[in-house]
mmCIF file of C-alpha atoms in Angstrom:
data_model
loop_
_atom_site.group_PDB
_atom_site.id
_atom_site.type_symbol
_atom_site.label_atom_id
_atom_site.label_comp_id
_atom_site.label_asym_id
_atom_site.label_seq_id
_atom_site.Cartn_x
_atom_site.Cartn_y
_atom_site.Cartn_z
ATOM 1 C CA MET A 1 175.808 156.940 150.429
ATOM 2 C CA MET A 2 173.249 159.493 149.871
ATOM 3 C CA LEU A 3 170.488 159.551 152.649
ATOM 4 C CA ASP A 4 166.661 160.411 152.017
ATOM 5 C CA VAL A 5 165.933 163.747 153.088
ATOM 6 C CA HIS A 6 162.883 162.622 155.265
ATOM 7 C CA LEU A 7 164.783 159.651 156.888
ATOM 8 C CA LYS A 8 165.601 161.530 160.077
ATOM 9 C CA LEU A 9 161.736 162.166 160.480
ATOM 10 C CA VAL A 10 160.890 158.327 160.059
ATOM 11 C CA ILE A 11 163.531 157.038 162.376
ATOM 12 C CA LYS A 12 162.260 159.543 164.804
ATOM 13 C CA GLU A 13 158.658 158.327 164.599
ATOM 14 C CA LEU A 14 159.736 154.686 164.640
ATOM 15 C CA LYS A 15 161.789 155.246 168.013
ATOM 16 C CA SER A 16 158.895 157.354 169.396
ATOM 17 C CA LEU A 17 156.619 154.261 168.820
ATOM 18 C CA GLY A 18 159.549 151.997 170.333
ATOM 19 C CA ILE A 19 160.610 150.328 166.916
ATOM 20 C CA ARG A 20 164.182 149.794 166.661
ATOM 21 C CA ALA A 21 165.825 150.723 163.234
ATOM 22 C CA ALA A 22 168.812 149.089 161.904
ATOM 23 C CA MET A 23 171.122 149.895 158.456
ATOM 24 C CA LEU A 24 171.881 146.729 156.484
ATOM 25 C CA THR A 25 173.877 148.026 153.411
ATOM 26 C CA GLY A 26 176.268 146.631 150.710
ATOM 27 C CA ASP A 27 177.885 149.893 150.820
ATOM 28 C CA SER A 28 181.347 150.041 152.434
ATOM 29 C CA GLU A 29 181.761 150.739 156.139
ATOM 30 C CA ALA A 30 183.272 153.974 155.680
ATOM 31 C CA ALA A 31 179.898 155.136 153.688
ATOM 32 C CA ALA A 32 177.807 153.484 156.405
ATOM 33 C CA MET A 33 179.557 155.233 159.041
ATOM 34 C CA TYR A 34 179.295 158.751 156.980
ATOM 35 C CA ALA A 35 175.599 158.306 156.614
ATOM 36 C CA GLN A 36 175.242 157.236 160.479
ATOM 37 C CA GLU A 37 176.805 160.510 161.061
ATOM 38 C CA GLN A 38 174.344 162.470 159.034
ATOM 39 C CA LEU A 39 171.469 161.164 161.170
ATOM 40 C CA LEU A 40 173.005 162.829 164.249
ATOM 41 C CA ASP A 41 170.859 162.437 167.451
ATOM 42 C CA HIS A 42 168.551 159.966 165.330
ATOM 43 C CA ALA A 43 171.417 157.431 164.922
ATOM 44 C CA LEU A 44 170.883 154.087 164.428
ATOM 45 C CA GLU A 45 171.474 151.376 167.100
ATOM 46 C CA VAL A 46 172.482 148.710 164.733
ATOM 47 C CA VAL A 47 174.896 149.221 161.551
ATOM 48 C CA HIS A 48 175.854 146.284 159.069
ATOM 49 C CA ALA A 49 178.078 147.319 156.394
ATOM 50 C CA GLU A 50 179.543 145.555 152.855
ATOM 51 C CA LEU A 51 176.659 142.934 153.226
ATOM 52 C CA LEU A 52 176.099 140.623 150.165
ATOM 53 C CA PRO A 53 172.426 139.581 149.560
ATOM 54 C CA ALA A 54 172.621 136.546 151.215
ATOM 55 C CA GLY A 55 173.863 138.340 154.362
ATOM 56 C CA LYS A 56 171.196 140.842 154.784
ATOM 57 C CA ALA A 57 168.851 138.064 154.558
ATOM 58 C CA THR A 58 170.798 136.127 157.231
ATOM 59 C CA ILE A 59 170.539 139.214 159.389
ATOM 60 C CA ILE A 60 166.773 139.809 158.850
ATOM 61 C CA LYS A 61 166.185 136.217 159.724
ATOM 62 C CA GLU A 62 168.311 136.638 163.028
ATOM 63 C CA LEU A 63 166.068 139.834 163.632
ATOM 64 C CA LYS A 64 162.785 138.047 163.039
ATOM 65 C CA GLU A 65 163.946 135.538 166.063
ATOM 66 C CA GLU A 66 163.883 138.611 168.319
ATOM 67 C CA GLY A 67 160.310 139.625 167.317
ATOM 68 C CA PRO A 68 158.692 140.876 163.902
ATOM 69 C CA THR A 69 160.603 142.767 161.407
ATOM 70 C CA VAL A 70 160.030 145.018 158.771
ATOM 71 C CA MET A 71 163.013 145.395 155.928
ATOM 72 C CA THR A 72 162.721 148.607 153.484
ATOM 73 C CA GLY A 73 164.706 148.052 150.276
ATOM 74 C CA TYR A 74 164.814 149.141 146.444
ATOM 75 C CA GLY A 75 167.600 147.266 144.818
ATOM 76 C CA LEU A 76 168.229 143.803 143.547
ATOM 77 C CA ASN A 77 170.516 143.121 146.584
ATOM 78 C CA ASP A 78 167.653 143.770 148.851
ATOM 79 C CA ALA A 79 165.213 141.312 147.488
ATOM 80 C CA PRO A 80 166.081 138.153 149.605
ATOM 81 C CA ALA A 81 165.809 140.159 152.651
ATOM 82 C CA LEU A 82 162.446 141.775 151.623
ATOM 83 C CA ALA A 83 161.213 138.278 151.257
ATOM 84 C CA ILE A 84 162.130 137.100 154.593
ATOM 85 C CA ALA A 85 161.028 139.996 156.486
ATOM 86 C CA TYR A 86 157.563 139.865 158.685
ATOM 87 C CA ILE A 87 156.973 143.129 156.320
ATOM 88 C CA GLY A 88 158.924 143.817 153.198
ATOM 89 C CA ILE A 89 158.629 147.283 151.988
ATOM 90 C CA SER A 90 160.011 148.155 148.366
ATOM 91 C CA MET A 91 160.203 151.505 146.681
ATOM 92 C CA ARG A 92 158.449 151.221 142.959
ATOM 93 C CA ILE A 93 160.341 154.375 141.399
ATOM 94 C CA SER A 94 164.119 153.286 141.784
ATOM 95 C CA GLY A 95 163.299 149.402 142.666
ATOM 96 C CA SER A 96 164.380 146.746 140.703
ATOM 97 C CA ALA A 97 161.917 144.097 139.467
ATOM 98 C CA PRO A 98 163.125 141.199 142.079
ATOM 99 C CA ALA A 99 162.984 143.963 144.973
ATOM 100 C CA ILE A 100 159.344 144.841 143.905
ATOM 101 C CA ASP A 101 158.343 141.374 143.407
ATOM 102 C CA THR A 102 159.124 140.202 146.598
ATOM 103 C CA GLY A 103 158.054 143.565 148.355
ATOM 104 C CA HIS A 104 154.770 143.257 150.719
ATOM 105 C CA VAL A 105 154.217 146.769 150.645
ATOM 106 C CA ILE A 106 155.142 148.751 147.369
ATOM 107 C CA LEU A 107 155.787 152.663 147.816
ATOM 108 C CA MET A 108 154.681 154.246 144.622
ATOM 109 C CA SER A 109 157.185 157.279 145.609
ATOM 110 C CA ASN A 110 160.740 157.275 146.836
ATOM 111 C CA ASP A 111 160.062 160.211 148.991
ATOM 112 C CA LEU A 112 160.103 158.767 152.509
ATOM 113 C CA GLY A 113 158.395 162.135 153.547
ATOM 114 C CA LYS A 114 155.151 161.595 151.863
ATOM 115 C CA PRO A 115 154.052 158.513 154.318
ATOM 116 C CA SER A 116 156.634 158.592 157.100
ATOM 117 C CA GLY A 117 154.327 159.121 160.017
ATOM 118 C CA LEU A 118 151.388 157.275 158.507
ATOM 119 C CA LEU A 119 154.283 154.542 157.466
ATOM 120 C CA ALA A 120 155.666 154.474 160.962
ATOM 121 C CA LYS A 121 152.413 153.994 162.609
ATOM 122 C CA LEU A 122 151.403 151.364 160.571
ATOM 123 C CA VAL A 123 154.699 149.420 160.909
ATOM 124 C CA GLY A 124 153.806 149.908 164.355
ATOM 125 C CA LYS A 125 150.290 148.520 164.241
ATOM 126 C CA LEU A 126 151.322 145.488 162.177
ATOM 127 C CA LEU A 127 154.425 144.657 164.503
ATOM 128 C CA ARG A 128 152.243 144.545 167.718
ATOM 129 C CA MET A 129 149.534 142.483 165.870
#
């Protein structure tokens, strides 16, 4: 599993705003743990691996019961969870058509570094509304 080079910055920004981050992936448990290790001190509180699309959607639905939830994704397997999330953020460049169609916010770049601070603050404001 390849991590965006700016992901640590995004997670740090979210945590500084009191927002919890989680990983929902269809990748293997080993790949998810490898990604988690790459985050070092910005490790995620919640990691779920080997998920099918319905599993991601179920977890997002459960998280929504705790409060507003944002889902970020780009693949066909992310579309159901993007649609269910309070805010679904899809990535246009590598995104599948269903993921783009179901996202509430479409990033025109896969570079999370460009909007990282702005995105974290926007998500924080939207979640507090």
